[in-house]
Structures are given as C-alpha cells and as structure tokens.
C-alpha cells in the first residue's frame, strides 16, 4: 500500500488500493476541522438514506491505545457524494485540497499504469523475438529433413508454417512483416506460446523419424488447438 502525503504537512493521506483511491474518514475529519465522531455520524446518515453505498464507504476497524475503533474508507464516488455534507470550519479549504489530491493521485496511477503496460509490451516483444528465432531455426531443420525425404518444394515450408502460426492467433492478417508491431502485449505473449509449441512439435516428430508430410499434418492439428487465443487484428 502506497501512501502520498499532501503538501504543507497535512495529516491527510490518500493511497492507491486495488487501483482505487481511498480516503480515510479520520483524515476527512482533520481536513474539514471536525470531530471524527461527527464525521462518522454524517457518513452513517448518508449510508442510511442511500446517498452512499457500502461499496463507496467501507467500514474498517483500527486500534488506538489497545482499543478497537471504527472508521470508514471512501473511494472517489463516496467521497464526492459525502463531501458537501461533511461541513466543518475548514469546509471549502478541505474540499479544495481533497479534490486536488484525488485528481493528482489519479494522474499518478494512470502514468504508472501506462509505464507498466509499456514495460510489459517491451518484455513480450523481446520474448517474442526469442521464440521466433527458435521456431525459425527448427523450420530450417525441417526443410532439410523434408528435402532428404524427397520433398521437391520443402523451401515453401518456411512461409507455410509461419502462416499457420499466425492463423492460430489472428483471424484476418495484414502483411506478415507488420504483424508484430500491431499486437498488444498479451497477444505477443500468446504468439510466443504458439511459436514455441510449434517448434517443439516439429522437433519432437523429427527426432522420432516421422514422415515429413505426417509431421506437417500433426502440426496443423496442434495449432488448431489454440482457437481460444483467436483474435481479430485491427490495423491503424
């Protein structure tokens, strides 16, 4: 749980919890210049008349001097609904500072989320390159394998198998050279799984001496098993 204190050494703390921003009723009381018991009564009244829900205003217990006390954690919706009813001698100042704090924290969480997604995408791209290199190497071995068994057009297997792999993931395909640049991090992860599965299937059958035509048909069947990964790739 990460806490962010507001400027001017205020006691208010807002933290991100399960990608939600929560404010504690004790901090509401301090910001608004009210007794915490009064704030609790206001929140209970708002809950009783349906202004806020328990999803928006969650009761919590905390310890003080060895005793249990009640407080509430409000998410953004709960806080915005309750704020006009809290009052207190610092009502306007408290509202301004709290709203600013919520907006600031939302912006921070959004930036962090984008950074995590970007990092995940980069990792998936790197992993994808590794899996593609492995599959490419195995396909080259398969071309030699098929040629030795009498195939007159084994070189075509590079494009054919590559197309099969992409078809296992994507319903409609653009040019092969641009596919990876259009995939999301999750799609790249799925593609990596499919490529490694294809490489292993080819390698295992070659090690067992299976006829190249049978290997190809088995590979098609294996890749058909990835129908749950199927997605439509949108260009632009």
Short mmCIF file of C-alpha atoms in Angstrom, two decimals:
data_model
loop_
_atom_site.label_atom_id
_atom_site.label_comp_id
_atom_site.label_asym_id
_atom_site.label_seq_id
_atom_site.Cartn_x
_atom_site.Cartn_y
_atom_site.Cartn_z
CA UNK A 1 0.00 0.00 0.00
CA UNK A 2 1.49 3.28 -1.10
CA UNK A 3 0.71 6.50 0.75
CA UNK A 4 1.05 10.02 -0.56
CA UNK A 5 1.03 12.93 1.86
CA UNK A 6 -0.26 16.26 0.72
CA UNK A 7 1.85 19.42 0.87
CA UNK A 8 2.10 21.62 3.96
CA UNK A 9 2.46 18.59 6.25
CA UNK A 10 -1.27 17.92 6.36
CA UNK A 11 -2.39 14.73 8.08
CA UNK A 12 -4.44 13.71 5.03
CA UNK A 13 -3.27 10.53 3.34
CA UNK A 14 -4.62 9.14 0.09
CA UNK A 15 -3.45 5.79 -1.15
CA UNK A 16 -3.97 3.58 -4.15
CA UNK A 17 -5.68 0.31 -3.20
CA UNK A 18 -6.62 -2.20 -5.90
CA UNK A 19 -6.28 0.64 -8.38
CA UNK A 20 -8.75 2.69 -6.35
CA UNK A 21 -8.02 5.87 -4.48
CA UNK A 22 -9.24 5.74 -0.89
CA UNK A 23 -9.51 8.42 1.78
CA UNK A 24 -9.86 7.61 5.48
CA UNK A 25 -12.68 9.25 7.48
CA UNK A 26 -10.14 10.27 10.15
CA UNK A 27 -8.30 12.31 7.56
CA UNK A 28 -11.59 13.79 6.39
CA UNK A 29 -12.22 14.98 9.93
CA UNK A 30 -8.79 16.60 10.16
CA UNK A 31 -9.06 18.32 6.80
CA UNK A 32 -12.55 19.64 7.48
CA UNK A 33 -11.82 20.63 11.05
CA UNK A 34 -14.48 18.36 12.53
CA UNK A 35 -14.55 15.79 15.31
CA UNK A 36 -14.17 12.29 13.90
CA UNK A 37 -17.29 11.09 15.71
CA UNK A 38 -19.27 13.79 13.95
CA UNK A 39 -17.94 12.72 10.58
CA UNK A 40 -18.85 9.11 11.37
CA UNK A 41 -22.42 10.17 12.17
CA UNK A 42 -22.65 12.11 8.92
CA UNK A 43 -21.40 9.13 6.90
CA UNK A 44 -23.81 6.75 8.65
CA UNK A 45 -26.72 9.06 7.88
CA UNK A 46 -25.65 9.26 4.23
CA UNK A 47 -25.48 5.47 4.09
CA UNK A 48 -28.86 5.05 5.80
CA UNK A 49 -30.65 7.37 3.36
CA UNK A 50 -28.95 5.77 0.35
CA UNK A 51 -26.76 8.70 -0.64
CA UNK A 52 -23.66 6.49 -0.47
CA UNK A 53 -23.32 2.71 -0.60
CA UNK A 54 -21.16 0.30 1.36
CA UNK A 55 -19.09 -0.19 -1.80
CA UNK A 56 -18.32 3.52 -1.71
CA UNK A 57 -17.90 3.83 2.07
CA UNK A 58 -16.38 0.72 3.65
CA UNK A 59 -16.25 0.36 7.47
CA UNK A 60 -12.87 -0.50 8.96
CA UNK A 61 -11.56 -1.03 12.50
CA UNK A 62 -8.34 0.45 13.84
CA UNK A 63 -6.59 0.18 17.19
CA UNK A 64 -5.77 3.07 19.47
CA UNK A 65 -4.31 2.57 22.92
CA UNK A 66 -5.24 -1.09 22.75
CA UNK A 67 -8.90 -0.48 21.90
CA UNK A 68 -10.78 -1.04 18.63
CA UNK A 69 -12.43 1.95 16.95
CA UNK A 70 -14.46 2.38 13.79
CA UNK A 71 -13.51 4.42 10.73
CA UNK A 72 -14.54 4.45 7.07
CA UNK A 73 -12.62 4.32 3.81
CA UNK A 74 -14.27 6.21 0.97
CA UNK A 75 -13.49 5.75 -2.69
CA UNK A 76 -13.75 8.64 -5.13
CA UNK A 77 -17.51 8.27 -5.69
CA UNK A 78 -18.20 8.03 -1.96
CA UNK A 79 -16.01 11.00 -1.14
CA UNK A 80 -17.53 13.25 -3.81
CA UNK A 81 -21.05 12.38 -2.67
CA UNK A 82 -20.28 12.81 1.02
CA UNK A 83 -18.11 15.91 0.80
CA UNK A 84 -20.90 18.53 0.63
CA UNK A 85 -22.45 17.08 3.80
CA UNK A 86 -19.31 16.95 5.94
CA UNK A 87 -19.16 20.69 6.65
CA UNK A 88 -16.85 22.00 9.36
CA UNK A 89 -14.93 25.22 9.88
CA UNK A 90 -12.50 24.38 7.05
CA UNK A 91 -15.11 23.09 4.63
CA UNK A 92 -14.06 24.95 1.48
CA UNK A 93 -10.35 24.50 2.09
CA UNK A 94 -10.81 20.80 2.84
CA UNK A 95 -12.88 20.23 -0.28
CA UNK A 96 -10.37 22.01 -2.50
CA UNK A 97 -7.37 20.16 -1.10
CA UNK A 98 -9.06 16.77 -1.20
CA UNK A 99 -10.32 17.15 -4.77
CA UNK A 100 -6.87 18.31 -5.90
CA UNK A 101 -5.32 15.33 -4.09
CA UNK A 102 -7.68 12.85 -5.73
CA UNK A 103 -7.01 14.28 -9.17
CA UNK A 104 -3.25 14.27 -8.57
CA UNK A 105 -3.27 10.68 -7.38
CA UNK A 106 -5.46 9.57 -10.30
CA UNK A 107 -3.00 11.13 -12.71
CA UNK A 108 -0.10 9.40 -10.94
CA UNK A 109 -1.79 5.98 -11.06
CA UNK A 110 -2.60 6.46 -14.74
CA UNK A 111 1.04 7.25 -15.52
CA UNK A 112 2.19 4.21 -13.55
CA UNK A 113 -0.31 2.01 -15.39
CA UNK A 114 0.94 3.22 -18.77
CA UNK A 115 4.54 2.65 -17.72
CA UNK A 116 3.74 -0.91 -16.58
CA UNK A 117 1.95 -1.64 -19.86
CA UNK A 118 4.85 -0.24 -21.87
CA UNK A 119 7.33 -2.36 -19.90
CA UNK A 120 5.17 -5.48 -20.32
CA UNK A 121 4.98 -4.81 -24.06
CA UNK A 122 8.76 -4.45 -24.35
CA UNK A 123 9.32 -7.70 -22.41
CA UNK A 124 6.80 -9.50 -24.60
CA UNK A 125 8.49 -8.17 -27.75
CA UNK A 126 11.87 -9.43 -26.55
CA UNK A 127 10.41 -12.80 -25.60
CA UNK A 128 8.64 -12.91 -28.95
CA UNK A 129 11.88 -12.39 -30.79
CA UNK A 130 13.42 -15.28 -28.87
CA UNK A 131 10.54 -17.63 -29.65
CA UNK A 132 10.53 -16.57 -33.30
CA UNK A 133 14.26 -17.26 -33.57
CA UNK A 134 13.78 -20.71 -32.06
CA UNK A 135 10.94 -21.55 -34.45
CA UNK A 136 12.90 -20.23 -37.44
CA UNK A 137 15.82 -22.50 -36.57
CA UNK A 138 13.55 -25.54 -36.25
CA UNK A 139 11.77 -24.77 -39.53
CA UNK A 140 15.16 -24.66 -41.28
CA UNK A 141 15.92 -28.09 -39.85
CA UNK A 142 12.53 -29.31 -41.02
CA UNK A 143 13.20 -28.03 -44.55
CA UNK A 144 16.42 -30.07 -44.66
CA UNK A 145 14.57 -33.03 -43.12
CA UNK A 146 11.77 -32.88 -45.73
CA UNK A 147 14.24 -32.45 -48.59
CA UNK A 148 16.11 -35.59 -47.53
CA UNK A 149 12.82 -37.47 -47.56
CA UNK A 150 12.19 -36.46 -51.16
CA UNK A 151 10.28 -33.19 -50.96
CA UNK A 152 10.86 -31.09 -54.06
CA UNK A 153 9.43 -27.89 -52.62
CA UNK A 154 10.49 -28.02 -48.97
CA UNK A 155 11.61 -24.38 -49.06
CA UNK A 156 7.94 -23.40 -49.09
CA UNK A 157 7.52 -24.71 -45.55
CA UNK A 158 9.04 -21.57 -44.07
CA UNK A 159 6.19 -19.40 -45.34
CA UNK A 160 3.55 -22.09 -44.90
CA UNK A 161 4.38 -22.79 -41.25
CA UNK A 162 4.75 -19.10 -40.46
CA UNK A 163 1.27 -18.52 -41.89
CA UNK A 164 -0.12 -21.42 -39.85
CA UNK A 165 1.32 -19.93 -36.66
CA UNK A 166 -0.21 -16.50 -37.30
CA UNK A 167 -3.53 -18.06 -38.33
CA UNK A 168 -3.67 -19.82 -34.95
CA UNK A 169 -3.78 -16.36 -33.32
CA UNK A 170 -5.23 -13.91 -35.82
CA UNK A 171 -8.48 -14.17 -37.77
CA UNK A 172 -7.56 -11.72 -40.52
CA UNK A 173 -3.95 -10.96 -41.26
CA UNK A 174 -2.10 -7.94 -42.66
CA UNK A 175 1.35 -8.36 -44.16
CA UNK A 176 3.49 -10.73 -42.07
CA UNK A 177 6.23 -8.12 -41.71
CA UNK A 178 3.93 -5.77 -39.80
CA UNK A 179 2.01 -8.21 -37.60
CA UNK A 180 4.22 -7.98 -34.52
CA UNK A 181 4.09 -4.19 -34.48
CA UNK A 182 0.29 -4.34 -34.32
CA UNK A 183 -0.02 -6.85 -31.47
CA UNK A 184 -0.70 -5.98 -27.85
CA UNK A 185 1.50 -7.31 -25.04
CA UNK A 186 -1.00 -10.11 -24.32
CA UNK A 187 -1.24 -11.05 -27.99
CA UNK A 188 2.55 -11.13 -28.26
CA UNK A 189 2.66 -13.45 -25.25
CA UNK A 190 0.13 -15.76 -26.91
CA UNK A 191 2.08 -15.68 -30.16
CA UNK A 192 5.25 -16.63 -28.31
CA UNK A 193 3.46 -19.63 -26.77
CA UNK A 194 2.20 -20.75 -30.18
CA UNK A 195 5.64 -20.40 -31.78
CA UNK A 196 7.38 -22.39 -29.06
CA UNK A 197 4.68 -25.07 -29.22
CA UNK A 198 5.11 -25.34 -33.00
CA UNK A 199 8.90 -25.57 -32.66
CA UNK A 200 8.65 -28.33 -30.06
CA UNK A 201 6.09 -30.29 -32.10
CA UNK A 202 8.28 -30.17 -35.21
CA UNK A 203 11.45 -31.06 -33.32
CA UNK A 204 9.87 -33.96 -31.42
CA UNK A 205 8.46 -35.56 -34.58
CA UNK A 206 11.75 -35.15 -36.44
CA UNK A 207 13.58 -36.78 -33.55
CA UNK A 208 11.12 -39.69 -33.80
CA UNK A 209 11.66 -40.07 -37.54
CA UNK A 210 8.07 -39.31 -38.53
CA UNK A 211 7.46 -38.72 -42.25
CA UNK A 212 7.58 -35.03 -43.09
CA UNK A 213 4.05 -34.96 -44.56
CA UNK A 214 2.68 -36.52 -41.38
CA UNK A 215 4.65 -34.01 -39.29
CA UNK A 216 3.06 -31.15 -41.17
CA UNK A 217 -0.47 -32.53 -40.70
CA UNK A 218 0.19 -33.07 -36.99
CA UNK A 219 1.44 -29.50 -36.69
CA UNK A 220 -1.75 -28.18 -38.28
CA UNK A 221 -3.80 -30.18 -35.78
CA UNK A 222 -1.71 -28.92 -32.86
CA UNK A 223 -2.07 -25.29 -33.88
CA UNK A 224 -5.81 -25.68 -34.32
CA UNK A 225 -5.87 -26.33 -30.59
CA UNK A 226 -5.12 -22.63 -29.97
CA UNK A 227 -8.57 -21.50 -31.07
CA UNK A 228 -9.07 -19.94 -27.62
CA UNK A 229 -6.31 -17.42 -28.43
CA UNK A 230 -8.03 -16.34 -31.65
CA UNK A 231 -8.35 -12.59 -32.05
CA UNK A 232 -9.04 -10.04 -34.77
CA UNK A 233 -6.15 -7.75 -35.58
CA UNK A 234 -7.17 -4.17 -36.20
CA UNK A 235 -4.87 -2.05 -38.34
CA UNK A 236 -4.39 1.65 -37.84
#
